mmCIF file of C-alpha atoms and ligand atoms in Angstrom:
data_model
loop_
_atom_site.group_PDB
_atom_site.id
_atom_site.type_symbol
_atom_site.label_atom_id
_atom_site.label_comp_id
_atom_site.label_asym_id
_atom_site.label_seq_id
_atom_site.Cartn_x
_atom_site.Cartn_y
_atom_site.Cartn_z
ATOM 1 C CA MET A 1 92.136 102.653 137.643
ATOM 2 C CA ASN A 2 89.814 105.668 137.364
ATOM 3 C CA ALA A 3 88.726 106.249 133.789
ATOM 4 C CA SER A 4 86.349 109.165 134.495
ATOM 5 C CA PRO A 5 88.711 112.014 133.502
ATOM 6 C CA ASP A 6 89.505 110.174 130.313
ATOM 7 C CA PHE A 7 85.808 109.540 129.628
ATOM 8 C CA PHE A 8 85.227 113.277 129.906
ATOM 9 C CA ALA A 9 88.146 114.004 127.572
ATOM 10 C CA VAL A 10 86.803 111.622 124.928
ATOM 11 C CA PHE A 11 83.054 112.303 125.145
ATOM 12 C CA GLY A 12 82.846 115.793 126.678
ATOM 13 C CA ALA A 13 80.684 114.659 129.619
ATOM 14 C CA PRO A 14 81.215 112.459 132.704
ATOM 15 C CA PRO A 15 80.108 108.793 132.727
ATOM 16 C CA GLN A 16 76.680 108.059 134.250
ATOM 17 C CA ALA A 17 77.811 104.605 135.376
ATOM 18 C CA GLU A 18 81.069 102.722 135.814
ATOM 19 C CA ALA A 19 81.769 99.027 136.275
ATOM 20 C CA SER A 20 84.693 96.585 136.327
ATOM 21 C CA ALA A 21 85.245 92.872 135.932
ATOM 22 C CA PRO A 22 88.368 90.739 136.407
ATOM 23 C CA GLY A 23 90.181 88.263 134.195
ATOM 24 C CA ARG A 24 90.491 84.712 135.528
ATOM 25 C CA VAL A 25 93.010 81.932 135.787
ATOM 26 C CA ASN A 26 91.678 78.407 135.696
ATOM 27 C CA LEU A 27 93.361 76.176 138.301
ATOM 28 C CA LEU A 28 91.869 72.871 137.146
ATOM 29 C CA GLY A 29 89.080 71.778 134.798
ATOM 30 C CA GLU A 30 90.289 72.578 131.297
ATOM 31 C CA HIS A 31 88.110 71.800 128.267
ATOM 32 C CA THR A 32 85.471 70.349 130.579
ATOM 33 C CA ASP A 33 82.941 73.203 130.452
ATOM 34 C CA TYR A 34 81.531 72.435 126.994
ATOM 35 C CA ASN A 35 81.190 68.823 128.147
ATOM 36 C CA ASP A 36 78.883 69.838 131.011
ATOM 37 C CA GLY A 37 81.755 69.189 133.449
ATOM 38 C CA PHE A 38 83.452 70.834 136.430
ATOM 39 C CA VAL A 39 85.861 73.804 136.546
ATOM 40 C CA LEU A 40 87.885 75.527 139.265
ATOM 41 C CA PRO A 41 88.826 79.099 138.295
ATOM 42 C CA ILE A 42 89.882 82.053 140.436
ATOM 43 C CA ALA A 43 89.753 85.769 139.562
ATOM 44 C CA ILE A 44 93.032 87.603 138.925
ATOM 45 C CA PRO A 45 93.722 91.137 140.237
ATOM 46 C CA GLN A 46 93.725 92.696 136.756
ATOM 47 C CA GLN A 47 90.397 94.174 135.653
ATOM 48 C CA THR A 48 88.601 95.740 132.734
ATOM 49 C CA HIS A 49 86.756 98.997 133.442
ATOM 50 C CA VAL A 50 83.848 100.359 131.452
ATOM 51 C CA GLY A 51 82.310 103.824 131.765
ATOM 52 C CA LEU A 52 78.930 104.481 130.130
ATOM 53 C CA ARG A 53 76.388 107.168 129.480
ATOM 54 C CA ARG A 54 73.275 107.547 127.351
ATOM 55 C CA ASN A 55 74.403 109.774 124.481
ATOM 56 C CA GLY A 56 71.026 110.790 123.019
ATOM 57 C CA LEU A 57 72.359 110.064 119.515
ATOM 58 C CA ALA A 58 71.280 107.475 116.977
ATOM 59 C CA ARG A 59 74.387 105.286 117.494
ATOM 60 C CA CYS A 60 76.744 103.882 120.107
ATOM 61 C CA ARG A 61 80.267 105.244 120.398
ATOM 62 C CA LEU A 62 82.969 103.001 121.837
ATOM 63 C CA TYR A 63 86.403 104.218 122.877
ATOM 64 C CA ALA A 64 89.130 101.697 123.730
ATOM 65 C CA GLN A 65 91.997 103.205 125.676
ATOM 66 C CA ALA A 66 94.456 100.453 124.653
ATOM 67 C CA LEU A 67 93.991 101.328 120.985
ATOM 68 C CA ASP A 68 93.305 105.029 121.529
ATOM 69 C CA ALA A 69 90.566 104.612 118.957
ATOM 70 C CA ARG A 70 86.855 105.384 118.841
ATOM 71 C CA ILE A 71 84.424 103.515 116.692
ATOM 72 C CA ASP A 72 80.731 104.145 116.123
ATOM 73 C CA PHE A 73 78.136 101.459 115.546
ATOM 74 C CA THR A 74 74.433 100.694 115.754
ATOM 75 C CA LEU A 75 72.859 97.452 116.926
ATOM 76 C CA GLU A 76 71.641 96.860 113.366
ATOM 77 C CA ALA A 77 75.084 95.831 112.034
ATOM 78 C CA PRO A 78 78.162 94.274 113.691
ATOM 79 C CA PRO A 79 81.205 96.556 113.871
ATOM 80 C CA ALA A 80 84.386 95.270 112.196
ATOM 81 C CA PRO A 81 87.056 95.696 114.922
ATOM 82 C CA HIS A 82 87.419 92.590 117.062
ATOM 83 C CA HIS A 83 87.145 94.212 120.510
ATOM 84 C CA ALA A 84 83.981 96.062 119.446
ATOM 85 C CA THR A 85 82.189 92.813 118.519
ATOM 86 C CA TYR A 86 82.249 91.745 122.177
ATOM 87 C CA VAL A 87 80.582 94.969 123.323
ATOM 88 C CA TYR A 88 78.151 94.951 120.408
ATOM 89 C CA GLY A 89 77.363 91.271 121.114
ATOM 90 C CA CYS A 90 76.609 91.982 124.778
ATOM 91 C CA LEU A 91 74.322 94.920 123.983
ATOM 92 C CA LEU A 92 72.508 92.969 121.272
ATOM 93 C CA GLU A 93 72.078 89.839 123.407
ATOM 94 C CA ALA A 94 70.763 92.008 126.258
ATOM 95 C CA ARG A 95 68.273 93.538 123.842
ATOM 96 C CA HIS A 96 67.246 90.069 122.604
ATOM 97 C CA ALA A 97 66.666 89.118 126.240
ATOM 98 C CA GLY A 98 64.182 91.989 126.484
ATOM 99 C CA PHE A 99 66.311 94.754 128.010
ATOM 100 C CA GLU A 100 66.006 98.236 126.541
ATOM 101 C CA ILE A 101 69.358 99.364 125.092
ATOM 102 C CA PRO A 102 69.508 103.066 124.157
ATOM 103 C CA PRO A 103 72.456 104.515 122.191
ATOM 104 C CA LEU A 104 75.422 104.694 124.581
ATOM 105 C CA ASP A 105 78.892 106.146 124.877
ATOM 106 C CA LEU A 106 81.260 103.515 126.269
ATOM 107 C CA HIS A 107 84.830 103.919 127.447
ATOM 108 C CA VAL A 108 86.943 100.801 127.965
ATOM 109 C CA ALA A 109 90.246 100.600 129.857
ATOM 110 C CA SER A 110 91.869 97.349 130.926
ATOM 111 C CA ASP A 111 94.978 95.889 132.480
ATOM 112 C CA VAL A 112 93.928 92.270 131.884
ATOM 113 C CA PRO A 113 96.657 90.705 129.702
ATOM 114 C CA MET A 114 95.199 90.014 126.264
ATOM 115 C CA GLY A 115 95.474 86.865 124.165
ATOM 116 C CA VAL A 116 97.191 84.676 126.788
ATOM 117 C CA GLY A 117 94.283 82.636 128.178
ATOM 118 C CA LEU A 118 93.296 84.897 131.107
ATOM 119 C CA SER A 119 89.846 85.772 129.698
ATOM 120 C CA SER A 120 90.327 89.376 128.671
ATOM 121 C CA SER A 121 87.266 89.030 126.424
ATOM 122 C CA ALA A 122 85.053 87.738 129.255
ATOM 123 C CA ALA A 123 86.270 90.626 131.458
ATOM 124 C CA LEU A 124 85.222 93.077 128.736
ATOM 125 C CA GLU A 125 81.843 91.395 128.301
ATOM 126 C CA VAL A 126 81.065 91.161 132.009
ATOM 127 C CA ALA A 127 82.226 94.740 132.696
ATOM 128 C CA THR A 128 79.995 95.994 129.858
ATOM 129 C CA LEU A 129 76.959 94.119 131.182
ATOM 130 C CA ARG A 130 77.652 95.214 134.762
ATOM 131 C CA GLY A 131 77.779 98.784 133.492
ATOM 132 C CA LEU A 132 74.427 98.233 131.825
ATOM 133 C CA ARG A 133 73.050 96.894 135.108
ATOM 134 C CA THR A 134 74.259 99.952 137.042
ATOM 135 C CA LEU A 135 72.977 102.414 134.444
ATOM 136 C CA LEU A 136 69.680 100.859 133.398
ATOM 137 C CA HIS A 137 68.779 97.347 134.453
ATOM 138 C CA PRO A 138 69.271 96.604 138.168
ATOM 139 C CA SER A 139 67.387 93.306 137.836
ATOM 140 C CA LEU A 140 70.225 91.667 135.845
ATOM 141 C CA ASP A 141 71.872 89.111 138.132
ATOM 142 C CA ASP A 142 75.438 87.759 138.034
ATOM 143 C CA VAL A 143 74.519 84.436 136.434
ATOM 144 C CA GLN A 144 72.357 86.133 133.819
ATOM 145 C CA ILE A 145 75.265 88.466 133.051
ATOM 146 C CA ALA A 146 77.558 85.456 132.531
ATOM 147 C CA GLN A 147 74.991 83.767 130.274
ATOM 148 C CA LEU A 148 74.471 86.878 128.129
ATOM 149 C CA ALA A 149 78.254 87.328 127.910
ATOM 150 C CA GLN A 150 78.737 83.736 126.775
ATOM 151 C CA ARG A 151 76.027 84.116 124.132
ATOM 152 C CA ALA A 152 77.729 87.297 122.923
ATOM 153 C CA GLU A 153 80.989 85.394 122.454
ATOM 154 C CA VAL A 154 79.442 82.345 120.751
ATOM 155 C CA GLN A 155 77.026 84.258 118.486
ATOM 156 C CA HIS A 156 79.175 87.232 117.596
ATOM 157 C CA ALA A 157 82.858 86.369 118.137
ATOM 158 C CA GLY A 158 82.671 82.912 116.529
ATOM 159 C CA VAL A 159 84.198 80.821 119.355
ATOM 160 C CA ARG A 160 81.976 77.957 120.517
ATOM 161 C CA CYS A 161 83.186 78.460 124.083
ATOM 162 C CA GLY A 162 81.664 77.060 127.255
ATOM 163 C CA ILE A 163 80.665 79.223 130.216
ATOM 164 C CA LEU A 164 83.838 78.934 132.331
ATOM 165 C CA ASP A 165 85.315 82.355 131.537
ATOM 166 C CA GLN A 166 82.144 84.391 131.861
ATOM 167 C CA MET A 167 81.028 82.700 135.102
ATOM 168 C CA ALA A 168 84.521 83.180 136.551
ATOM 169 C CA SER A 169 84.667 86.852 135.607
ATOM 170 C CA SER A 170 81.142 87.449 136.917
ATOM 171 C CA LEU A 171 81.250 85.374 140.133
ATOM 172 C CA ALA A 172 84.794 84.427 141.181
ATOM 173 C CA ARG A 173 86.873 86.298 143.760
ATOM 174 C CA THR A 174 90.633 86.751 143.835
ATOM 175 C CA ASP A 175 91.103 85.071 147.217
ATOM 176 C CA ARG A 176 89.074 81.884 146.680
ATOM 177 C CA ALA A 177 88.606 79.501 143.799
ATOM 178 C CA LEU A 178 85.110 78.863 142.449
ATOM 179 C CA LEU A 179 84.016 75.259 142.018
ATOM 180 C CA LEU A 180 81.407 75.342 139.268
ATOM 181 C CA ASP A 181 79.251 72.591 137.843
ATOM 182 C CA THR A 182 78.798 73.904 134.305
ATOM 183 C CA ARG A 183 75.675 71.776 133.768
ATOM 184 C CA SER A 184 73.563 72.938 136.715
ATOM 185 C CA LEU A 185 75.568 76.132 137.399
ATOM 186 C CA ALA A 186 75.696 75.040 141.046
ATOM 187 C CA MET A 187 78.792 76.559 142.618
ATOM 188 C CA ARG A 188 80.707 76.871 145.834
ATOM 189 C CA GLU A 189 83.822 78.735 146.909
ATOM 190 C CA VAL A 190 86.926 76.681 147.638
ATOM 191 C CA PRO A 191 89.891 78.112 149.558
ATOM 192 C CA LEU A 192 93.340 77.817 147.970
ATOM 193 C CA PRO A 193 95.351 75.077 149.671
ATOM 194 C CA PRO A 194 97.293 76.347 152.718
ATOM 195 C CA TYR A 195 100.649 78.160 152.480
ATOM 196 C CA ALA A 196 100.322 78.479 148.716
ATOM 197 C CA GLU A 197 100.353 81.358 146.251
ATOM 198 C CA LEU A 198 99.731 81.495 142.522
ATOM 199 C CA LEU A 199 102.170 82.427 139.809
ATOM 200 C CA VAL A 200 101.007 82.926 136.223
ATOM 201 C CA VAL A 201 103.635 83.182 133.508
ATOM 202 C CA ASP A 202 103.098 83.932 129.833
ATOM 203 C CA SER A 203 104.992 81.493 127.620
ATOM 204 C CA GLY A 204 105.269 84.110 124.872
ATOM 205 C CA GLU A 205 103.941 81.518 122.429
ATOM 206 C CA PRO A 206 101.171 83.081 120.324
ATOM 207 C CA ARG A 207 97.863 81.206 120.520
ATOM 208 C CA THR A 208 97.807 80.559 116.798
ATOM 209 C CA LEU A 209 95.465 77.583 116.643
ATOM 210 C CA ALA A 210 93.216 78.712 119.469
ATOM 211 C CA GLY A 211 90.114 79.290 117.292
ATOM 212 C CA THR A 212 90.224 76.300 114.931
ATOM 213 C CA GLY A 213 91.874 73.834 117.320
ATOM 214 C CA TYR A 214 89.359 74.707 120.013
ATOM 215 C CA ASN A 215 86.344 74.140 117.793
ATOM 216 C CA THR A 216 87.860 70.850 116.505
ATOM 217 C CA ARG A 217 88.352 69.539 120.053
ATOM 218 C CA ARG A 218 84.807 70.447 120.904
ATOM 219 C CA ALA A 219 83.486 68.642 117.822
ATOM 220 C CA GLN A 220 85.550 65.554 118.758
ATOM 221 C CA CYS A 221 83.991 65.514 122.233
ATOM 222 C CA GLU A 222 80.526 65.776 120.726
ATOM 223 C CA GLU A 223 81.302 62.931 118.331
ATOM 224 C CA ALA A 224 82.660 60.784 121.195
ATOM 225 C CA ALA A 225 79.477 61.407 123.195
ATOM 226 C CA ARG A 226 77.352 60.541 120.151
ATOM 227 C CA GLN A 227 79.217 57.255 119.600
ATOM 228 C CA LEU A 228 78.810 56.395 123.292
ATOM 229 C CA GLY A 229 75.102 57.188 123.152
ATOM 230 C CA VAL A 230 75.184 59.877 125.861
ATOM 231 C CA ALA A 231 74.143 63.534 125.753
ATOM 232 C CA THR A 232 77.592 64.811 126.810
ATOM 233 C CA LEU A 233 80.839 63.306 128.126
ATOM 234 C CA ARG A 234 79.634 64.264 131.616
ATOM 235 C CA ASP A 235 77.273 61.297 131.382
ATOM 236 C CA VAL A 236 79.911 58.619 130.698
ATOM 237 C CA PRO A 237 79.890 56.308 133.752
ATOM 238 C CA GLY A 238 83.634 55.567 133.832
ATOM 239 C CA LEU A 239 86.878 55.127 131.882
ATOM 240 C CA GLN A 240 86.073 51.500 130.946
ATOM 241 C CA ALA A 241 83.164 52.797 128.834
ATOM 242 C CA LEU A 242 85.658 54.518 126.507
ATOM 243 C CA ALA A 243 87.178 51.244 125.223
ATOM 244 C CA SER A 244 84.917 51.146 122.157
ATOM 245 C CA LEU A 245 85.941 54.603 120.903
ATOM 246 C CA PRO A 246 88.418 55.005 118.016
ATOM 247 C CA GLU A 247 91.453 57.249 118.486
ATOM 248 C CA PRO A 248 91.825 60.177 118.909
ATOM 249 C CA LEU A 249 88.310 60.305 120.377
ATOM 250 C CA ARG A 250 89.205 57.896 123.181
ATOM 251 C CA ARG A 251 92.109 60.072 124.340
ATOM 252 C CA ARG A 252 90.032 63.258 124.095
ATOM 253 C CA ALA A 253 87.258 61.714 126.188
ATOM 254 C CA ARG A 254 89.748 60.265 128.670
ATOM 255 C CA HIS A 255 91.100 63.770 129.301
ATOM 256 C CA VAL A 256 87.610 65.085 130.000
ATOM 257 C CA LEU A 257 86.753 62.272 132.424
ATOM 258 C CA THR A 258 90.056 62.369 134.326
ATOM 259 C CA GLU A 259 90.016 66.194 134.427
ATOM 260 C CA ASN A 260 86.522 66.220 135.962
ATOM 261 C CA ALA A 261 87.752 63.778 138.611
ATOM 262 C CA ARG A 262 90.773 65.998 139.346
ATOM 263 C CA VAL A 263 88.569 69.065 139.883
ATOM 264 C CA LEU A 264 86.280 67.210 142.269
ATOM 265 C CA GLN A 265 89.206 65.770 144.216
ATOM 266 C CA ALA A 266 90.946 69.172 144.512
ATOM 267 C CA ALA A 267 87.719 70.796 145.715
ATOM 268 C CA GLU A 268 87.440 68.314 148.582
ATOM 269 C CA GLY A 269 90.160 70.203 150.431
ATOM 270 C CA VAL A 270 93.303 68.177 149.691
ATOM 271 C CA SER A 271 96.807 69.047 150.909
ATOM 272 C CA THR A 272 98.868 71.580 148.984
ATOM 273 C CA HIS A 273 101.089 68.769 147.680
ATOM 274 C CA VAL A 274 98.132 66.775 146.379
ATOM 275 C CA PHE A 275 96.604 69.880 144.787
ATOM 276 C CA GLY A 276 99.933 70.506 143.021
ATOM 277 C CA ALA A 277 100.159 66.896 141.862
ATOM 278 C CA LEU A 278 96.655 67.199 140.369
ATOM 279 C CA MET A 279 97.824 70.260 138.422
ATOM 280 C CA ASN A 280 100.827 68.301 137.108
ATOM 281 C CA ASP A 281 98.555 65.422 136.067
ATOM 282 C CA SER A 282 96.221 67.893 134.382
ATOM 283 C CA HIS A 283 99.094 69.237 132.308
ATOM 284 C CA ALA A 284 100.174 65.749 131.226
ATOM 285 C CA SER A 285 96.605 64.978 130.222
ATOM 286 C CA LEU A 286 96.258 68.232 128.232
ATOM 287 C CA ARG A 287 99.591 67.529 126.539
ATOM 288 C CA ASP A 288 99.190 63.807 125.762
ATOM 289 C CA ASP A 289 95.447 63.104 125.608
ATOM 290 C CA TYR A 290 93.975 66.432 124.590
ATOM 291 C CA GLU A 291 97.035 67.621 122.603
ATOM 292 C CA VAL A 292 96.571 71.338 123.201
ATOM 293 C CA SER A 293 100.040 72.118 124.561
ATOM 294 C CA THR A 294 103.033 73.434 122.592
ATOM 295 C CA PRO A 295 106.773 72.689 122.911
ATOM 296 C CA GLY A 296 107.390 76.095 124.526
ATOM 297 C CA ILE A 297 104.643 75.609 127.107
ATOM 298 C CA ASP A 298 105.887 72.085 127.891
ATOM 299 C CA ARG A 299 109.385 73.494 128.477
ATOM 300 C CA LEU A 300 108.076 76.268 130.711
ATOM 301 C CA VAL A 301 105.840 73.911 132.700
ATOM 302 C CA ALA A 302 108.753 71.463 133.178
ATOM 303 C CA LEU A 303 110.969 74.312 134.442
ATOM 304 C CA LEU A 304 108.246 75.400 136.870
ATOM 305 C CA GLN A 305 107.632 71.859 138.095
ATOM 306 C CA ALA A 306 111.389 71.400 138.736
ATOM 307 C CA GLN A 307 111.501 74.321 141.196
ATOM 308 C CA PRO A 308 111.629 73.178 144.841
ATOM 309 C CA ASP A 309 109.097 75.868 145.829
ATOM 310 C CA VAL A 310 106.536 74.778 143.215
ATOM 311 C CA TYR A 311 103.868 72.217 144.171
ATOM 312 C CA GLY A 312 102.475 71.900 140.661
ATOM 313 C CA ALA A 313 102.145 73.659 137.308
ATOM 314 C CA ARG A 314 100.142 73.389 134.112
ATOM 315 C CA LEU A 315 99.022 75.292 131.062
ATOM 316 C CA THR A 316 95.893 77.313 131.702
ATOM 317 C CA GLY A 317 93.067 78.335 129.371
ATOM 318 C CA ALA A 318 92.411 76.780 125.993
ATOM 319 C CA GLY A 319 96.098 76.037 125.283
ATOM 320 C CA PHE A 320 97.830 76.214 121.863
ATOM 321 C CA GLY A 321 100.114 78.873 123.435
ATOM 322 C CA GLY A 322 99.471 81.435 126.153
ATOM 323 C CA ALA A 323 99.985 81.226 129.902
ATOM 324 C CA CYS A 324 100.940 78.645 132.543
ATOM 325 C CA VAL A 325 99.853 78.642 136.180
ATOM 326 C CA ALA A 326 101.963 77.356 139.073
ATOM 327 C CA LEU A 327 101.071 76.739 142.707
ATOM 328 C CA CYS A 328 104.065 78.006 144.698
ATOM 329 C CA ARG A 329 105.041 78.027 148.355
ATOM 330 C CA ALA A 330 103.686 81.301 149.815
ATOM 331 C CA GLY A 331 106.100 84.202 149.406
ATOM 332 C CA THR A 332 108.107 82.595 146.623
ATOM 333 C CA PRO A 333 106.407 83.451 143.271
ATOM 334 C CA HIS A 334 108.787 86.284 142.403
ATOM 335 C CA ARG A 335 111.868 84.189 143.192
ATOM 336 C CA VAL A 336 110.483 81.210 141.283
ATOM 337 C CA ALA A 337 109.633 83.397 138.286
ATOM 338 C CA GLU A 338 113.107 84.894 138.164
ATOM 339 C CA ALA A 339 114.825 81.489 138.138
ATOM 340 C CA VAL A 340 112.391 79.952 135.663
ATOM 341 C CA LEU A 341 112.340 82.841 133.206
ATOM 342 C CA LEU A 342 116.146 82.917 133.126
ATOM 343 C CA ALA A 343 116.297 79.222 132.257
ATOM 344 C CA TYR A 344 113.427 79.622 129.772
ATOM 345 C CA ALA A 345 115.284 82.485 128.051
ATOM 346 C CA ALA A 346 118.414 80.318 127.825
ATOM 347 C CA SER A 347 116.357 77.842 125.797
ATOM 348 C CA GLY A 348 115.110 80.613 123.489
ATOM 349 C CA GLY A 349 111.769 81.328 125.237
ATOM 350 C CA ARG A 350 110.507 84.814 125.965
ATOM 351 C CA GLY A 351 108.273 84.623 129.025
ATOM 352 C CA ARG A 352 106.922 87.235 131.408
ATOM 353 C CA VAL A 353 105.160 87.280 134.760
ATOM 354 C CA LEU A 354 101.430 88.088 134.630
ATOM 355 C CA VAL A 355 100.330 87.263 138.211
ATOM 356 C CA PRO A 356 101.254 88.628 140.692
ATOM 357 C CA PRO A 357 100.917 91.808 138.600
ATOM 358 C CA ALA A 358 103.979 94.093 138.340
ATOM 359 C CA GLY A 359 104.428 96.200 141.478
ATOM 360 C CA ASP A 360 102.599 93.669 143.640
ATOM 361 C CA GLY A 361 105.070 92.866 146.409
ATOM 362 C CA ALA A 362 108.039 92.360 144.039
HETATM 363 C C1 LIG B 1 88.494 78.918 126.672
HETATM 364 C C2 LIG B 1 86.967 78.900 126.594
HETATM 365 C C3 LIG B 1 86.370 78.255 127.851
HETATM 366 C C4 LIG B 1 87.006 76.915 128.158
HETATM 367 C C5 LIG B 1 88.530 76.997 128.098
HETATM 368 C C6 LIG B 1 89.199 75.645 128.203
HETATM 369 O O1 LIG B 1 88.921 79.764 127.703
HETATM 370 O O2 LIG B 1 86.469 80.205 126.435
HETATM 371 O O3 LIG B 1 84.971 78.146 127.696
HETATM 372 O O4 LIG B 1 86.515 75.920 127.299
HETATM 373 O O5 LIG B 1 88.987 77.601 126.899
HETATM 374 O O6 LIG B 1 88.988 75.093 129.450
#
């Protein structure tokens, strides 16, 4: 995607810098990041692109291709439109970190699916900060970019998220998963299990409770840790330690502990079948212990899991609607998707394939 001609059309001059960042799909390690735990995301092919130039004016001007709308803002006051808060938040957090931020023209174009749990907001944040690095601040490193992006989201978009999405967008590749310890930020690349390919399907269920439900789950984890006398659930020595917790805190904590164990096992280099089984277990845990699934997602995941060419499937992202990820036998994702979406439609669901992206080997 080359946004330069469009940048010129909108702002009357070419961009001085351009940058991109991908969305991500999380393979295992859901709701573990804000508990100092382990995650295993991989980048998706879809990206967000940002073009920038210093405009010499007293304000920033942001054009979003998807909305065909331009809005102007200064760093003194947050802009109202949702997408603009992410960009504003990144620029402001970069300034707070000591980087000079002059008034800029910014052009945003993206093919990352929005609102389905594939981190379109992190892609926008990381692309913006990468653009800033190219234009002005070469010393910004990938981890620092992820940390500024996360602060932008927490401080300015109101979601008390962990660092999974921003680290994945900033550091993950599309051909290898990234094992990340969200406490130390130690990381290592992990190959996908052999003869396997990913399929990501949108359930079509809107993520209605994503904001409130997410923050409630996080508060429950913090309360569970407090009652157990540990800093975070990462520090709980084992499942037997959870016996003293009241419900639902015990179930919430059990999900976090078992999910961390699944990530670490998968990253050891297990067989494709075992990797798939860990994904299935993860879904059951998110559904029963963490209670962030929906009836539509459960139906879609069950249909995926019933396919002979699928090793495992689960919801991905925060839950409460959005997308599911399946590990399929190599070469079969399109065939699997066709069969599953037909059956899903027969039960009233309206799904669509997100990865592989349309036109990618179909
Ligand atoms: C959202 C948040 C992440 C992470 C996931 C759940 O994507 O932004 O920080 O908590 O949910 O794993």
